[in-house]
CSV table of C-alpha atoms and ligand atoms in Angstrom, one decimal:
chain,number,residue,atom,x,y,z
A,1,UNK,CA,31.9,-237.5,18.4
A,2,UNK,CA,30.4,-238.2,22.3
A,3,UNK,CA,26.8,-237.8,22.3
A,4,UNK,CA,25.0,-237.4,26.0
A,5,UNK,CA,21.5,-238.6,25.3
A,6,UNK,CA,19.0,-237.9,27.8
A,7,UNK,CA,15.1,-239.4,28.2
A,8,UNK,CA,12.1,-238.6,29.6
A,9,UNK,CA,9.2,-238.6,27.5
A,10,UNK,CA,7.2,-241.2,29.6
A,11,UNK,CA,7.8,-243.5,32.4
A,12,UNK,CA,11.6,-244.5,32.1
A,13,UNK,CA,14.4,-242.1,33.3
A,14,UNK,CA,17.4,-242.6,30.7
A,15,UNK,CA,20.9,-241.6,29.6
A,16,UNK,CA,23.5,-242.9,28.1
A,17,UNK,CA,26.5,-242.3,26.3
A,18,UNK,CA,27.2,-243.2,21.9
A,19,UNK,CA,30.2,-242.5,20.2
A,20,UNK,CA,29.9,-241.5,16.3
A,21,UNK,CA,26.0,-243.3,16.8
A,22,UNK,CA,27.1,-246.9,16.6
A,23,UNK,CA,29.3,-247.3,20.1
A,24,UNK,CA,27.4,-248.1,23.2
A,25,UNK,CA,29.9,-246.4,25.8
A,26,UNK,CA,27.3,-246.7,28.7
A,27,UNK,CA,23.8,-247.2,29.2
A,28,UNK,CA,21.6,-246.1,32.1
A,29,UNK,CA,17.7,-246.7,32.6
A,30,UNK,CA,15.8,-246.1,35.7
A,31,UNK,CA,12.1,-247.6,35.2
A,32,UNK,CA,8.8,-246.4,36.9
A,33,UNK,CA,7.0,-249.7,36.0
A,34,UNK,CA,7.1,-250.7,39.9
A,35,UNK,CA,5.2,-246.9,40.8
A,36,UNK,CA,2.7,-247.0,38.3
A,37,UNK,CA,1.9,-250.3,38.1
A,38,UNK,CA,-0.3,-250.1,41.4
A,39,UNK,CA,-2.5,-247.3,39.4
A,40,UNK,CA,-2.7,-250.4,36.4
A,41,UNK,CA,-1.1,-247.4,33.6
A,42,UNK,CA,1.0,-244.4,34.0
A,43,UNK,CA,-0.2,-241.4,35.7
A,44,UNK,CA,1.0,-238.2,34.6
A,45,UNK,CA,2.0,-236.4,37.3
A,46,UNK,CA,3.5,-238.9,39.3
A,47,UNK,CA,6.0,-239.7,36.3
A,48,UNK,CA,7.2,-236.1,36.3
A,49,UNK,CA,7.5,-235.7,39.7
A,50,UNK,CA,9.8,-239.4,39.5
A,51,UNK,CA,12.1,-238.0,36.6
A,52,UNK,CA,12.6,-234.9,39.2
A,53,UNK,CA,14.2,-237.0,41.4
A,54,UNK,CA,16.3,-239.3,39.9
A,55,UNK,CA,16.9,-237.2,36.6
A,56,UNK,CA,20.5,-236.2,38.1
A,57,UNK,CA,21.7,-239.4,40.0
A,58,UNK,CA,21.0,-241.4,36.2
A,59,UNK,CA,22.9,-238.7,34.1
A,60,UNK,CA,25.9,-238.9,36.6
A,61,UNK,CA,26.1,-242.6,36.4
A,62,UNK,CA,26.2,-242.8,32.7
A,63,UNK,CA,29.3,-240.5,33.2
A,64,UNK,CA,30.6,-242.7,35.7
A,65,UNK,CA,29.8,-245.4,33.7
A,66,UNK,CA,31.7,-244.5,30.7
A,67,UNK,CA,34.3,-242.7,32.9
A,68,UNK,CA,33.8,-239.6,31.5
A,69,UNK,CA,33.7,-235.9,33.0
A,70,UNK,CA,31.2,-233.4,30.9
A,71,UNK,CA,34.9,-232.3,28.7
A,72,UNK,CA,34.5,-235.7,27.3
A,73,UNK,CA,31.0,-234.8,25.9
A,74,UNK,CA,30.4,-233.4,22.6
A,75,UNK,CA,27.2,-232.9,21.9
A,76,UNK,CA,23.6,-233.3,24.7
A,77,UNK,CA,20.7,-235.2,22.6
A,78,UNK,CA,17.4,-235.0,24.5
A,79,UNK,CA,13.7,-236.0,24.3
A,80,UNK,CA,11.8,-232.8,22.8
A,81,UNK,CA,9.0,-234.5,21.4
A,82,UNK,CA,6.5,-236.0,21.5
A,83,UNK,CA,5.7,-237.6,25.3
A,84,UNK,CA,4.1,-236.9,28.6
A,85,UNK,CA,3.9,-232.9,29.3
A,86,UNK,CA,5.4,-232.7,32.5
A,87,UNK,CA,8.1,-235.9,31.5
A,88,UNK,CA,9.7,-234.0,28.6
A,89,UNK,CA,9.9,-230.9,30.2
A,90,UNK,CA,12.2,-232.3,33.3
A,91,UNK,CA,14.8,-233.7,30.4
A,92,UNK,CA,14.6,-230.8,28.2
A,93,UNK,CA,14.9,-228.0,31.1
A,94,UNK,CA,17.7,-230.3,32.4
A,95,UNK,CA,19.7,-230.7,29.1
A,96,UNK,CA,19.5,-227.0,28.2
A,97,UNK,CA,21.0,-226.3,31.6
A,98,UNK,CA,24.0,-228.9,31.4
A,99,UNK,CA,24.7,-227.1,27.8
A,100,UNK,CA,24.5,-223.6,28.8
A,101,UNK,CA,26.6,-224.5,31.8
A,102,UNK,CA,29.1,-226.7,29.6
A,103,UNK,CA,28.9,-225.1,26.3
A,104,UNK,CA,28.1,-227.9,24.6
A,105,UNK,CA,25.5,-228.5,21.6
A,106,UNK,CA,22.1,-229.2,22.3
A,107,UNK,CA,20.2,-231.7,19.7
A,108,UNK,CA,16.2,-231.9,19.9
A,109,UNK,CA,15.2,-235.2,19.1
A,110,UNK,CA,12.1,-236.8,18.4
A,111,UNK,CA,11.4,-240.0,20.1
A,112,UNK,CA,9.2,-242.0,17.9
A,113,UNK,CA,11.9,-241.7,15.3
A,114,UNK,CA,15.0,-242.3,17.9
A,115,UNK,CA,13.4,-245.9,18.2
A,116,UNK,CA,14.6,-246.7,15.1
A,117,UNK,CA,18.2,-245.8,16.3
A,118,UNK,CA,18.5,-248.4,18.1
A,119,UNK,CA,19.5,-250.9,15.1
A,120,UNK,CA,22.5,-248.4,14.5
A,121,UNK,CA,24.0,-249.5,17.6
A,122,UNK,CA,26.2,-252.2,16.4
A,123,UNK,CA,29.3,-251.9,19.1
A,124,UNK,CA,30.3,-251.4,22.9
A,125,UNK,CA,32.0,-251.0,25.9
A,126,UNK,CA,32.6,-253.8,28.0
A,127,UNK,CA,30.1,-252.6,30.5
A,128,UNK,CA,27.0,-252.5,28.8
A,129,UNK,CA,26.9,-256.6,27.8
A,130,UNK,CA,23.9,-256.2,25.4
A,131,UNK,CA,23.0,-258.2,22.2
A,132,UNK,CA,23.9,-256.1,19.7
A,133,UNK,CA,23.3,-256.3,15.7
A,134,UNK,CA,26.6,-257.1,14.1
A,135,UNK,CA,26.3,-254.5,11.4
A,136,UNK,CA,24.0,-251.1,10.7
A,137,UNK,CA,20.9,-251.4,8.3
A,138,UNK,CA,21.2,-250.1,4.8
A,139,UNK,CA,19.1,-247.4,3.2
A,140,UNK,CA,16.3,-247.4,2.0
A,141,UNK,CA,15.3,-248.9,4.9
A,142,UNK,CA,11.5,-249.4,6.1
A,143,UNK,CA,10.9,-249.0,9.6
A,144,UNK,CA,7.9,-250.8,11.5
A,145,UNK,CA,7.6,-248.5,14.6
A,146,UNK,CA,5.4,-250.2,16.7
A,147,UNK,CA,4.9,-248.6,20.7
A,148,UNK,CA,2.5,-247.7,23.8
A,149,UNK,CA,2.0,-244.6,21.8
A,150,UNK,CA,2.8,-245.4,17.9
A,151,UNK,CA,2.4,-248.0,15.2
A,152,UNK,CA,3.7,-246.6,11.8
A,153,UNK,CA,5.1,-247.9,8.8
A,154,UNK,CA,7.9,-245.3,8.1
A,155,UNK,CA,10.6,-245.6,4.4
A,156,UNK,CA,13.3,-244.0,5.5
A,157,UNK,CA,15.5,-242.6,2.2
A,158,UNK,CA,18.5,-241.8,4.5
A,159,UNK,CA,19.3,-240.0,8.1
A,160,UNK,CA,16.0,-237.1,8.4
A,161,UNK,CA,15.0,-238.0,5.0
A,162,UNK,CA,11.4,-240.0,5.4
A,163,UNK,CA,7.9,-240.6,4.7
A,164,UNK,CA,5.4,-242.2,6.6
A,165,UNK,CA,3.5,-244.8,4.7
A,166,UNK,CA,0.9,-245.6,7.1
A,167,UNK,CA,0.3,-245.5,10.4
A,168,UNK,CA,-2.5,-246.5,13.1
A,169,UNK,CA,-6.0,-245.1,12.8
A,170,UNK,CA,-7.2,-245.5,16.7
A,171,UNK,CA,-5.4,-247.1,19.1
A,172,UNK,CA,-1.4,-247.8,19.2
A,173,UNK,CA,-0.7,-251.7,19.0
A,174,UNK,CA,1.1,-251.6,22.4
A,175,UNK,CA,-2.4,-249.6,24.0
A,176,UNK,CA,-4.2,-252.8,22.6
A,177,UNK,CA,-1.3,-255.0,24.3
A,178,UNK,CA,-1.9,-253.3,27.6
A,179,UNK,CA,-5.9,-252.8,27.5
A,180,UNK,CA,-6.2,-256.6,26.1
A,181,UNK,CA,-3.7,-257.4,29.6
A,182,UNK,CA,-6.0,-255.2,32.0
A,183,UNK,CA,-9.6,-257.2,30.1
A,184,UNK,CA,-8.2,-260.6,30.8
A,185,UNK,CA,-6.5,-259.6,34.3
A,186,UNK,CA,-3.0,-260.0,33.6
A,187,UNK,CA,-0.3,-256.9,35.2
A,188,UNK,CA,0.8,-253.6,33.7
A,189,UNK,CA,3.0,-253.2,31.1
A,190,UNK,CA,0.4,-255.9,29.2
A,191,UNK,CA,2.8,-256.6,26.6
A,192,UNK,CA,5.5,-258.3,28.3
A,193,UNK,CA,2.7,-260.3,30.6
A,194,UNK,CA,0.9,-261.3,27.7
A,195,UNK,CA,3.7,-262.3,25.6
A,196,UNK,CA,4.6,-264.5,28.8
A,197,UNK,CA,1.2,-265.8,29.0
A,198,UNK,CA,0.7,-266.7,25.3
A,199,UNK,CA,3.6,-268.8,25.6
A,200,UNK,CA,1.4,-271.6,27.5
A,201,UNK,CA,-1.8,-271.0,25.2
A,202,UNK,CA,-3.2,-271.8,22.0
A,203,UNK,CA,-3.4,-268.8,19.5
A,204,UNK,CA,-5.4,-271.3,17.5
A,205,UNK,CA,-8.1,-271.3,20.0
A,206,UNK,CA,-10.1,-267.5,19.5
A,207,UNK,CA,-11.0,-266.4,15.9
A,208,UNK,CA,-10.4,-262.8,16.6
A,209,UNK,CA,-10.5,-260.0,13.0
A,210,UNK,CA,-8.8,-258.0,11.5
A,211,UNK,CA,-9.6,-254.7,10.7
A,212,UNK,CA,-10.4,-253.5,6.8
A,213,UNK,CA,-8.7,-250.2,6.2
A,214,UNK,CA,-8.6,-247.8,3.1
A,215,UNK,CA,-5.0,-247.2,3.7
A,216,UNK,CA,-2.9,-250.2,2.4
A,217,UNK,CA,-0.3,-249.4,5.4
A,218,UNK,CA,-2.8,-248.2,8.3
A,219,UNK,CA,-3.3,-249.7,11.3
A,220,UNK,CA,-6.5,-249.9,13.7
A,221,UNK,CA,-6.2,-251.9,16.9
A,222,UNK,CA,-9.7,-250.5,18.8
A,223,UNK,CA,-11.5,-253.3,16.7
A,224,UNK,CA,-9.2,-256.6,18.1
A,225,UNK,CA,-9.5,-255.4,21.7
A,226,UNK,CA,-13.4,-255.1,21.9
A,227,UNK,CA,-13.4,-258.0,20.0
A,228,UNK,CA,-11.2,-259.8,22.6
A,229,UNK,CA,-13.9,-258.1,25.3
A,230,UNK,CA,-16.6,-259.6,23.7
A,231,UNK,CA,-15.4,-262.7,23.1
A,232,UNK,CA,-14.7,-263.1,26.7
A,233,UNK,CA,-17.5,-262.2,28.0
A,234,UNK,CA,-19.4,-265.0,25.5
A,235,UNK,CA,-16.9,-267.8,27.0
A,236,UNK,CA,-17.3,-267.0,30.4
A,237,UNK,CA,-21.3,-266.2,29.7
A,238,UNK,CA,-22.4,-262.6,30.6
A,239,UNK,CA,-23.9,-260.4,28.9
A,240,UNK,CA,-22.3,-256.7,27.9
A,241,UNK,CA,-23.5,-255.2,31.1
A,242,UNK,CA,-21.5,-257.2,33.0
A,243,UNK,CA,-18.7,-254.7,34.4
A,244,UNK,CA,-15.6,-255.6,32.3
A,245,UNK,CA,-13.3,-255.0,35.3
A,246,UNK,CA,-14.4,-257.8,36.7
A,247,UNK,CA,-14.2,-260.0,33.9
A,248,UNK,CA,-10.7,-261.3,34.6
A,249,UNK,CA,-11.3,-262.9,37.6
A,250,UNK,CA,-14.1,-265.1,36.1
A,251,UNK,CA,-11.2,-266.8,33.2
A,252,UNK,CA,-9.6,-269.9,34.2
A,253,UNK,CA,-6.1,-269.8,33.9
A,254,UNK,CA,-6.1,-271.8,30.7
A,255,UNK,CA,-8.5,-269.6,29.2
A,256,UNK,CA,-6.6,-266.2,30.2
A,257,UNK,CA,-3.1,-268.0,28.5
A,258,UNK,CA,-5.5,-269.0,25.6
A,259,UNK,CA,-6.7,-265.5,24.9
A,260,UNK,CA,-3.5,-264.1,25.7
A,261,UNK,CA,-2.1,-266.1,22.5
A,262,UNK,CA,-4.9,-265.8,20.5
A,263,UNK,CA,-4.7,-261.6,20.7
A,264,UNK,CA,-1.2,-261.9,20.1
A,265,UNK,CA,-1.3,-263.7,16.9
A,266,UNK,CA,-3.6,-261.6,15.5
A,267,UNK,CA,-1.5,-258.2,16.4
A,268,UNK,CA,1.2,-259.6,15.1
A,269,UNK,CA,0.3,-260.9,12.3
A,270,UNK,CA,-1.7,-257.4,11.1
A,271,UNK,CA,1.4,-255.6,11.6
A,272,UNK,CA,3.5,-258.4,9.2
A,273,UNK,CA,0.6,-258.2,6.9
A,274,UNK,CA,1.5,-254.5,6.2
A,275,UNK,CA,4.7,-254.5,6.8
A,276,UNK,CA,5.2,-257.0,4.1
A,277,UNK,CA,3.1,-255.1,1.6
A,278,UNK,CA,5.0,-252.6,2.3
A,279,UNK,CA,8.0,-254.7,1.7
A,280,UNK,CA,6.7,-255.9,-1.5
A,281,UNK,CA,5.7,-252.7,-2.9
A,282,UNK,CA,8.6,-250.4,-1.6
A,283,UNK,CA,11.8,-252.5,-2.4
A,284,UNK,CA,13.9,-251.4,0.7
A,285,UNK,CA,17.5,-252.9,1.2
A,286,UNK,CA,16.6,-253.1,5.0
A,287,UNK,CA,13.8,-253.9,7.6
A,288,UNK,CA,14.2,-252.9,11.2
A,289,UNK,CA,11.8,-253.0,14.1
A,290,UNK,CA,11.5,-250.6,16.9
A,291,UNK,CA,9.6,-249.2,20.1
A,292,UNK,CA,8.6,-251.1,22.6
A,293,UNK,CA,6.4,-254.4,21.2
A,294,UNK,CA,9.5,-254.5,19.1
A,295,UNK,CA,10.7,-256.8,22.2
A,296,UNK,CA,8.2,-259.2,21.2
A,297,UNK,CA,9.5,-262.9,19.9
A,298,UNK,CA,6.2,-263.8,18.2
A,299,UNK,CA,6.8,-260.4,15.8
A,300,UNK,CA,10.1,-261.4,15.7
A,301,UNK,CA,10.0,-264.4,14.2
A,302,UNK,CA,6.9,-264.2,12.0
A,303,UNK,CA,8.7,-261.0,10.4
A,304,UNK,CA,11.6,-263.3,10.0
A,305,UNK,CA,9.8,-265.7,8.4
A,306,UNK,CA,7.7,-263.5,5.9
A,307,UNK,CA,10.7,-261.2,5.0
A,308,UNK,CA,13.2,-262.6,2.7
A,309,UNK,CA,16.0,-260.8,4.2
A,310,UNK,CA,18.1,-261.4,7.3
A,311,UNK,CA,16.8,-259.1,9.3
A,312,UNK,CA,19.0,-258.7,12.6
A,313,UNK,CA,17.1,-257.5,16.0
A,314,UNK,CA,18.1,-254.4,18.1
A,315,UNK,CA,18.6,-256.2,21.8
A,316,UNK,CA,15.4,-255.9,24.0
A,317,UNK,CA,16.8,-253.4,26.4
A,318,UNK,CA,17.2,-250.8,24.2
A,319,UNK,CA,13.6,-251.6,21.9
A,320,UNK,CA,12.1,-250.2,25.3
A,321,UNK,CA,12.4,-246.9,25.9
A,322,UNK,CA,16.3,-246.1,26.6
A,323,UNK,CA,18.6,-242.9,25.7
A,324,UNK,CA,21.3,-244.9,23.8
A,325,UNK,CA,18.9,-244.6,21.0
A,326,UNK,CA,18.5,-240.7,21.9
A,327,UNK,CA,22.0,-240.3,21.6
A,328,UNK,CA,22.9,-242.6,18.4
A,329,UNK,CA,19.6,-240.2,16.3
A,330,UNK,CA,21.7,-237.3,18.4
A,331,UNK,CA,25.1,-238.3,16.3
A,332,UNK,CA,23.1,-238.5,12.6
A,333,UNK,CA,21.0,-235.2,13.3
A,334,UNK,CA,24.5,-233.5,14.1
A,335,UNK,CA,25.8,-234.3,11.2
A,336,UNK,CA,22.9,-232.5,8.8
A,337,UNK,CA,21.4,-229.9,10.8
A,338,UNK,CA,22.7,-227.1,13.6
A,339,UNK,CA,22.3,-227.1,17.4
A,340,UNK,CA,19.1,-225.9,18.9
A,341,UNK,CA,19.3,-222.8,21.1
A,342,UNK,CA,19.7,-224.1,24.8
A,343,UNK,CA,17.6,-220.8,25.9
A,344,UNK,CA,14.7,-221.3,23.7
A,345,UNK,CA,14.1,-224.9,22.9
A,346,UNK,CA,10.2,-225.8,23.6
A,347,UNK,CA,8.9,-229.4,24.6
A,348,UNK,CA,6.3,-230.6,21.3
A,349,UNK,CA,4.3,-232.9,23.3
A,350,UNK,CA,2.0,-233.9,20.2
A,351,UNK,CA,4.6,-233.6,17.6
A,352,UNK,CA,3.9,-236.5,14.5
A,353,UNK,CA,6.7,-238.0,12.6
A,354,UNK,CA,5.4,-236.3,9.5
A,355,UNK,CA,6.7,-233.3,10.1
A,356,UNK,CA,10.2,-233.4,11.6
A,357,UNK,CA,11.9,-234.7,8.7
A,358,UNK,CA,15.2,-232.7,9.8
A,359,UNK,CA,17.5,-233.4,6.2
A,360,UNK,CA,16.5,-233.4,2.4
B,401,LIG,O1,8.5,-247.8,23.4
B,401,LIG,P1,8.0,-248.0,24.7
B,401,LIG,O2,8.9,-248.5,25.8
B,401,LIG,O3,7.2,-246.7,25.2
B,401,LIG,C1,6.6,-245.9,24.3
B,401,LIG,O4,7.2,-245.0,23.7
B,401,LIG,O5,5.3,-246.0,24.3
B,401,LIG,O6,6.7,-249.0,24.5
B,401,LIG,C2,6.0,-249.4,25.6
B,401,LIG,C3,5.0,-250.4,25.0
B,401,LIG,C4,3.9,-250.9,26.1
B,401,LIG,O7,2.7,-250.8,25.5
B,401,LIG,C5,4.3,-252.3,26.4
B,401,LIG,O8,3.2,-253.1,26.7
B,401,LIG,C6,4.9,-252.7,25.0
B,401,LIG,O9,5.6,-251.6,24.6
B,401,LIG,N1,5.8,-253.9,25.2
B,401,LIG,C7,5.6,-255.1,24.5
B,401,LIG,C8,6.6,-256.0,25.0
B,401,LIG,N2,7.4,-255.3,25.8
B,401,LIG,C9,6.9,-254.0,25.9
B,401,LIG,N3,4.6,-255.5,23.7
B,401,LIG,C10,4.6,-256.8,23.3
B,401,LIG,N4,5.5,-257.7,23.6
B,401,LIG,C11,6.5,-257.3,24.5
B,401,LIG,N5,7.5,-258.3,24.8
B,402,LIG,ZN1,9.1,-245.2,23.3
């Protein structure tokens, strides 16, 4: 079975084409990073008006891609929930008119939990050239789903069939990576420039906390990035009313790859903290990371260290947002529950994980 997955929930235009929701047949991702990084963060109505334009152009060259025509298509995944308004409407209006025009299934399918998909994809076409797992985690399996918009600790039983353990209480640990960037003056997305930057500093060199919660799995990242805005406004020696804006440009070089590390061992190791309770205290038979930070090395390999199982990474293109991983949920959610009406099928911009468990 050919899924079409389609994405648009925030600032990257994506489809791409799975077969059965293992087989990469093509893979197509047109980023706004360039447009909105002038603005420092992504502005709404600029990121609809982008997916306008290029929505068409990036779903006909994952056809051409694959070599395909829309007969070749079984089934249309998109992006229902949760995102940006005006994002998810452009891929949701647009795949409910390609499958009333084809006649072909329409799947809604939540984004948070698509991330995770993207450990099923374990094969593909010559074309696509990606790092792929060699082999599809087992159930149960615990999810840490760590994003710009999410960081939640999620047991999946099988396909639709999960609970959330725990999940952040404030901010999302890829806000913090991106806030923590803007404090100490490094570019939008923050997390791939501070990852870069930590690799030249010491994480040893700022003692910055970790947050106390009452949940044993929840998250809270507001805490570590005031902290790191305190702390640099004591090393560079101003007080609080100092605008924080122009912070940055007091840091020496040294000091900005310093703090850059320092945050990002102390993310990363929150997130292994929990996610190795929840390890201990769950039993799954796999781990997998997903969403964006999932790209991260440093989580990577401190996972891989505290985890005593092989635990095999999802390539970084498709940890980002993508629509492979659209498509590959598209397959699974075909398989257990009907099509969605293509004339009635709403955007759920605010839509949580806990309640779209699909299959029982
Ligand atoms: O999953 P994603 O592409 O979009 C959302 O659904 O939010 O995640 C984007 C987030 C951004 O906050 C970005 O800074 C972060 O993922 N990110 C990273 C890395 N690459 C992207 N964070 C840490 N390390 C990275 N290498
Ligand atoms: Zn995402």
């Amino acid at each position: 079975m050919r899924i079409l997955g389609i994405e648009s929930s925030c600032d990257e235009t994506a489809a791409a084409i799975v077969e059965n929701g293992t087989h990469l047949v093509s893979n197509v991702v047109r980023t706004q990073i360039d447009i909105h990084k002038q603005y420092g963060g992504v502005v709404p109505e600029v990121a609809a008006r982008s997916h306008i334009e290029v929505i068409n152009p990036v779903i006909d060259e994952a056809l051409k891609q694959a070599n395909m025509t829309w007969k070749d298509i079984d089934g249309i995944a998109v992006t229902y929930a949760p995102g940006l308004s005006g994002s998810l409407l452009v891929g949701t209006l647009t795949a409910r008119t390609i499958a009333l025009r084809q006649n072909i299934p329409l799947y809604p399918i939540h984004h948070v939990e698509a991330h995770v998909y993207a450990n099923f994809i374990t094969s593909q076409a010559d074309t696509t050239q990606l790092q792929l797992p060699s082999t599809q985690p087992k159930f149960p399996m615990l999810a840490l789903i760590v994003s710009g918009g999410h960081s939640q600790l999620v047991l999946f039983k099988n396909h639709g069939d999960y609970e959330l353990l725990g999940q952040t209480q404030d901010d999302a640990v890829g806000e913090a990576f991106d806030k923590v960037a803007k404090i100490i003056g490094l570019p939008y997305p923050g997390g791939p420039s501070i990852a870069e930057a930590a690799l030249k500093g010491n994480p040893n060199k700022y003692t910055l906390p970790k947050a106390r919660l009452q949940g044993a799995y929840d998250f809270s990242f507001s805490g570590l990035k005031t902290a790191v805005l305190r702390a640099v406004q004591h090393e560079v020696g101003v007080d609080t009313s100092f605008p924080s804006f122009k912070l940055a440009a007091l840091l020496s070089e040294t000091q900005r790859n310093d703090f850059a590390a320092s945050f990002q061992k102390t993310a990363v190791e929150t997130l292994v903290d929990k996610a190795y309770k929840a390890f201990l205290d769950h039993s799954p038979a796999s781990v997998v990371i997903a969403g964006g930070v999932a790209a991260n090395s440093e989580l990577r390999r401190q996972l891989s260290e505290r985890i005593p199982l092989a635990i095999e990474y999802a390539p970084m293109q498709l940890c980002t947002d993508n629509a492979a991983m659209i498509a590959s949920l598209g397959y699974f959610y075909a398989q257990k529950a009907a099509p969605a009406d293509p004339l009635a099928l709403e955007i759920q911009p605010s839509l949580s994980m806990t309640k779209t468990a699909w299959a029982k």
